[in-house]
């Protein structure tokens, strides 16, 4: 099945790419008054005679030359040429088998007279018009499905690329804003417009440079200048509603999913509400929906977690979805956004999320040691429950044309209730058991995080420079009770250790952060930048350990040797100065200096206090030439307060971790290289990047392994930790007629030289991973979409000391998708994924195949309603597997998963633009 599907995929894409139509029309465009003036980037449109539907089009290049290939012979075409400020040229041309190519030579166009009686032929509106500083696309020239939204329309425009996260590039330049009729829509969240406005209400799509970005940075290179997209509507929208409701049930085990997200807007005020729940390991909504429609982005996101299967958490709030285990998740929230008459943007949001997840994890690892490999096996069963609340606001005040103030307060509350059972077994290479353990734990955690952030931005007049200031106040309380009941058996010699304890951990963090960034343009070629930030912090890590009293069954026997409070208080500063010198239009160098300080006082309840006073001084540099940039950045960071806690973590008596209060800060020197290029003429996108870093006084874990398998680790400082990574990506878009093809290739590689220290044996571990990939995607008039990708992973580790054994393995990952929209109103779709690993740690099946399929029936006007039948994991794999190399070990982890289930899901998409919002009679109007 997999071979047939992959062969079919590649065959169809190859046919689409290489199939030839041998007809062509070419020529040169020039000014009729001045024949030496060529008409660059003019639009050459081709229609079949008697047909108003656009067949294809091309823009003339920077020399006025155009050539349109892949035209059918035996067809009579109508050629329409339009250029800004010039009259329209029309000509009928017939291509025959005897004369498949026509060269029109030089075509002279005259400047357009201001004729008020000029007739505008709507059927011949050019698909693209290039004005002085604006590219304008005629939306009617790019056909989409009835249910299509703006994003579907943008994907069909030449030079427009939309990434998986919804971000947009036009001719290789990032889109910073999307306007609707020249104004911000829903607080400026661009994906609100692209993913919700219907494509059929768009008249024109205009693309232009972001003038605000150029004003903020006059030296901004053309290749780096962000773009603004303005959507010109056929009819203005003043009020309305949009969103979707869905619900589904499945078998076996009572599978379900349900949710709704609604947005109401009137003039400059918007309200968003959402809710969801499911037990099928899915997020309730796509992350882009929550960020944009749900309003999360409007008030700021401080942390993002995304797993490999699309689940995610924002600001510590889980919105469901997991790559492993079985999860129930639910959530709800609301967002309010408005623009006042004085131009202030105000936003307020609240979100709540909960999850209940059961994880079963089987792990086998092999540690290479000169005395014989060590084999470790674990079986862990966890039930994790989490409850999260987030309340935040944002006020953006434009004080005048040069000054802006932003204030953002937030409160985040997180509660965890976890239970786990861990079974562990350690054996030597001869399968002789060294130890085993039973470890039952329970966690009760309550965390609350307060923060208020203010930002002030000032532009100086006449583009003389800018001043940016940020002030953040934070307070965090992390209160955790960790109950731990263990039985550990050691067999060389025989002994048993029983532990029943409570670790009461209270972590409190307070901080004040102030940042100033000042830039002054000295001349047209020179600018000076000073940046400084200071951070006052007060951290407390209070650990009290109690043993269980067998008499009253209470945890009230305090153990002083396992209790300690660490207080850390002081200041950190980061100071930078640089001089930017613009040698030419394309060449800029920016040398600079970095000066960092750390002054911290660390005090303990039963350990001598000590101070950390460090200063760090180093040069910095940035060089940019055209599309290439290189950046050298030094940094300086103190060890985490958890590492300097002098009390051992004994929650797993088989793996004990000590603290080390004598750790020094880590000094890092890092170089970034980046090359980005978008070839407009060939619609070819490619970029190369790489970075290298070296850490001195890096923190690693020094381990000792006793004859009975007991492992103890202690954080220490070492020098010479090297990390290298690089990547190269190519992608090519072919958009012609009703066919779109995207092909891509590239690779990613990562190299780490780390120090392994086991039983006083020191060795550098050189770990390399190299992953080349190829991909292709075909779209035939939205009736057939087929895509495939293949990744090869080459992984190896080498050691300087023969005490450790080298490790090698390969991974093969292939993913394919097929979508068929035939007959009308039916959508067939299937995905197939295979992951093969050549490494066997414990004899597990190395091939994991995941096959999903679904059928959707579309009905009601503009396909608003959808009924979908889907089957998840048809092959009932029921397992996820991950293999990795760490230090001198290879680790093979398997996780439980939902397995096979089927589901019926009903979805209703609500779009009510321009109608009255509210009321039972109009709520579902479209």
PDB file of N, CA, C and O in Angstrom, residues 554-578:
ATOM      1  N   UNK A 554       1.194  10.728  59.214  1.00  0.00           N
ATOM      2  CA  UNK A 554       1.339  12.110  58.733  1.00  0.00           C
ATOM      3  C   UNK A 554       2.789  12.368  58.353  1.00  0.00           C
ATOM      4  O   UNK A 554       3.719  11.800  58.946  1.00  0.00           O
ATOM      5  N   UNK A 555       2.969  13.251  57.377  1.00  0.00           N
ATOM      6  CA  UNK A 555       4.317  13.629  56.961  1.00  0.00           C
ATOM      7  C   UNK A 555       4.757  14.809  57.831  1.00  0.00           C
ATOM      8  O   UNK A 555       4.623  15.977  57.455  1.00  0.00           O
ATOM      9  N   UNK A 556       5.303  14.480  59.024  1.00  0.00           N
ATOM     10  CA  UNK A 556       5.651  15.545  59.958  1.00  0.00           C
ATOM     11  C   UNK A 556       7.016  15.344  60.610  1.00  0.00           C
ATOM     12  O   UNK A 556       7.357  16.032  61.572  1.00  0.00           O
ATOM     13  N   UNK A 557       7.820  14.413  60.081  1.00  0.00           N
ATOM     14  CA  UNK A 557       9.172  14.221  60.605  1.00  0.00           C
ATOM     15  C   UNK A 557      10.135  14.978  59.682  1.00  0.00           C
ATOM     16  O   UNK A 557      10.467  14.511  58.587  1.00  0.00           O
ATOM     17  N   UNK A 558      10.546  16.163  60.113  1.00  0.00           N
ATOM     18  CA  UNK A 558      11.407  16.996  59.270  1.00  0.00           C
ATOM     19  C   UNK A 558      12.811  16.417  59.205  1.00  0.00           C
ATOM     20  O   UNK A 558      13.371  15.992  60.218  1.00  0.00           O
ATOM     21  N   UNK A 559      13.394  16.388  58.005  1.00  0.00           N
ATOM     22  CA  UNK A 559      14.739  15.870  57.784  1.00  0.00           C
ATOM     23  C   UNK A 559      15.627  17.049  57.390  1.00  0.00           C
ATOM     24  O   UNK A 559      15.571  17.553  56.271  1.00  0.00           O
ATOM     25  N   UNK A 560      16.466  17.486  58.340  1.00  0.00           N
ATOM     26  CA  UNK A 560      17.245  18.691  58.126  1.00  0.00           C
ATOM     27  C   UNK A 560      18.291  18.515  57.034  1.00  0.00           C
ATOM     28  O   UNK A 560      18.609  19.463  56.308  1.00  0.00           O
ATOM     29  N   UNK A 561      18.839  17.294  56.896  1.00  0.00           N
ATOM     30  CA  UNK A 561      19.878  17.078  55.881  1.00  0.00           C
ATOM     31  C   UNK A 561      19.319  17.137  54.454  1.00  0.00           C
ATOM     32  O   UNK A 561      20.079  17.251  53.497  1.00  0.00           O
ATOM     33  N   UNK A 562      17.985  17.041  54.320  1.00  0.00           N
ATOM     34  CA  UNK A 562      17.346  17.119  53.010  1.00  0.00           C
ATOM     35  C   UNK A 562      16.477  18.367  52.894  1.00  0.00           C
ATOM     36  O   UNK A 562      15.567  18.423  52.085  1.00  0.00           O
ATOM     37  N   UNK A 563      16.777  19.359  53.731  1.00  0.00           N
ATOM     38  CA  UNK A 563      16.021  20.610  53.718  1.00  0.00           C
ATOM     39  C   UNK A 563      16.992  21.780  53.619  1.00  0.00           C
ATOM     40  O   UNK A 563      18.074  21.750  54.206  1.00  0.00           O
ATOM     41  N   UNK A 564      16.593  22.785  52.866  1.00  0.00           N
ATOM     42  CA  UNK A 564      17.457  23.946  52.689  1.00  0.00           C
ATOM     43  C   UNK A 564      16.651  25.056  52.012  1.00  0.00           C
ATOM     44  O   UNK A 564      15.812  24.793  51.153  1.00  0.00           O
ATOM     45  N   UNK A 565      16.906  26.289  52.402  1.00  0.00           N
ATOM     46  CA  UNK A 565      16.322  27.449  51.731  1.00  0.00           C
ATOM     47  C   UNK A 565      17.440  28.272  51.120  1.00  0.00           C
ATOM     48  O   UNK A 565      18.401  28.640  51.800  1.00  0.00           O
ATOM     49  N   UNK A 566      17.310  28.540  49.831  1.00  0.00           N
ATOM     50  CA  UNK A 566      18.292  29.339  49.105  1.00  0.00           C
ATOM     51  C   UNK A 566      17.650  30.675  48.766  1.00  0.00           C
ATOM     52  O   UNK A 566      16.574  30.714  48.156  1.00  0.00           O
ATOM     53  N   UNK A 567      18.286  31.757  49.155  1.00  0.00           N
ATOM     54  CA  UNK A 567      17.859  33.091  48.772  1.00  0.00           C
ATOM     55  C   UNK A 567      18.902  33.690  47.849  1.00  0.00           C
ATOM     56  O   UNK A 567      20.093  33.710  48.177  1.00  0.00           O
ATOM     57  N   UNK A 568      18.450  34.155  46.707  1.00  0.00           N
ATOM     58  CA  UNK A 568      19.346  34.777  45.729  1.00  0.00           C
ATOM     59  C   UNK A 568      18.814  36.163  45.413  1.00  0.00           C
ATOM     60  O   UNK A 568      17.679  36.324  44.979  1.00  0.00           O
ATOM     61  N   UNK A 569      19.649  37.177  45.643  1.00  0.00           N
ATOM     62  CA  UNK A 569      19.225  38.552  45.435  1.00  0.00           C
ATOM     63  C   UNK A 569      20.359  39.356  44.838  1.00  0.00           C
ATOM     64  O   UNK A 569      21.529  39.166  45.196  1.00  0.00           O
ATOM     65  N   UNK A 570      20.023  40.233  43.893  1.00  0.00           N
ATOM     66  CA  UNK A 570      21.063  41.067  43.313  1.00  0.00           C
ATOM     67  C   UNK A 570      20.665  41.646  41.978  1.00  0.00           C
ATOM     68  O   UNK A 570      19.474  41.730  41.639  1.00  0.00           O
ATOM     69  N   UNK A 571      21.701  42.009  41.204  1.00  0.00           N
ATOM     70  CA  UNK A 571      21.476  42.731  39.961  1.00  0.00           C
ATOM     71  C   UNK A 571      22.272  42.085  38.826  1.00  0.00           C
ATOM     72  O   UNK A 571      23.351  41.528  39.019  1.00  0.00           O
ATOM     73  N   UNK A 572      21.715  42.222  37.626  1.00  0.00           N
ATOM     74  CA  UNK A 572      22.417  41.841  36.402  1.00  0.00           C
ATOM     75  C   UNK A 572      22.256  42.979  35.401  1.00  0.00           C
ATOM     76  O   UNK A 572      21.193  43.610  35.334  1.00  0.00           O
ATOM     77  N   UNK A 573      23.311  43.257  34.652  1.00  0.00           N
ATOM     78  CA  UNK A 573      23.222  44.276  33.606  1.00  0.00           C
ATOM     79  C   UNK A 573      23.812  43.735  32.308  1.00  0.00           C
ATOM     80  O   UNK A 573      24.705  42.885  32.314  1.00  0.00           O
ATOM     81  N   UNK A 574      23.279  44.235  31.215  1.00  0.00           N
ATOM     82  CA  UNK A 574      23.779  43.899  29.881  1.00  0.00           C
ATOM     83  C   UNK A 574      23.872  45.206  29.106  1.00  0.00           C
ATOM     84  O   UNK A 574      22.855  45.859  28.847  1.00  0.00           O
ATOM     85  N   UNK A 575      25.089  45.596  28.739  1.00  0.00           N
ATOM     86  CA  UNK A 575      25.323  46.886  28.111  1.00  0.00           C
ATOM     87  C   UNK A 575      25.999  46.679  26.753  1.00  0.00           C
ATOM     88  O   UNK A 575      26.966  45.910  26.641  1.00  0.00           O
ATOM     89  N   UNK A 576      25.486  47.375  25.745  1.00  0.00           N
ATOM     90  CA  UNK A 576      26.018  47.214  24.393  1.00  0.00           C
ATOM     91  C   UNK A 576      26.126  48.586  23.720  1.00  0.00           C
ATOM     92  O   UNK A 576      25.261  49.448  23.893  1.00  0.00           O
ATOM     93  N   UNK A 577      27.182  48.733  22.945  1.00  0.00           N
ATOM     94  CA  UNK A 577      27.361  49.929  22.126  1.00  0.00           C
ATOM     95  C   UNK A 577      27.858  49.487  20.760  1.00  0.00           C
ATOM     96  O   UNK A 577      28.712  48.600  20.658  1.00  0.00           O
ATOM     97  N   UNK A 578      27.304  50.089  19.703  1.00  0.00           N
ATOM     98  CA  UNK A 578      27.723  49.700  18.352  1.00  0.00           C
ATOM     99  C   UNK A 578      27.629  50.891  17.417  1.00  0.00           C
ATOM    100  O   UNK A 578      26.840  51.824  17.629  1.00  0.00           O
TER     101      UNK A 578
END
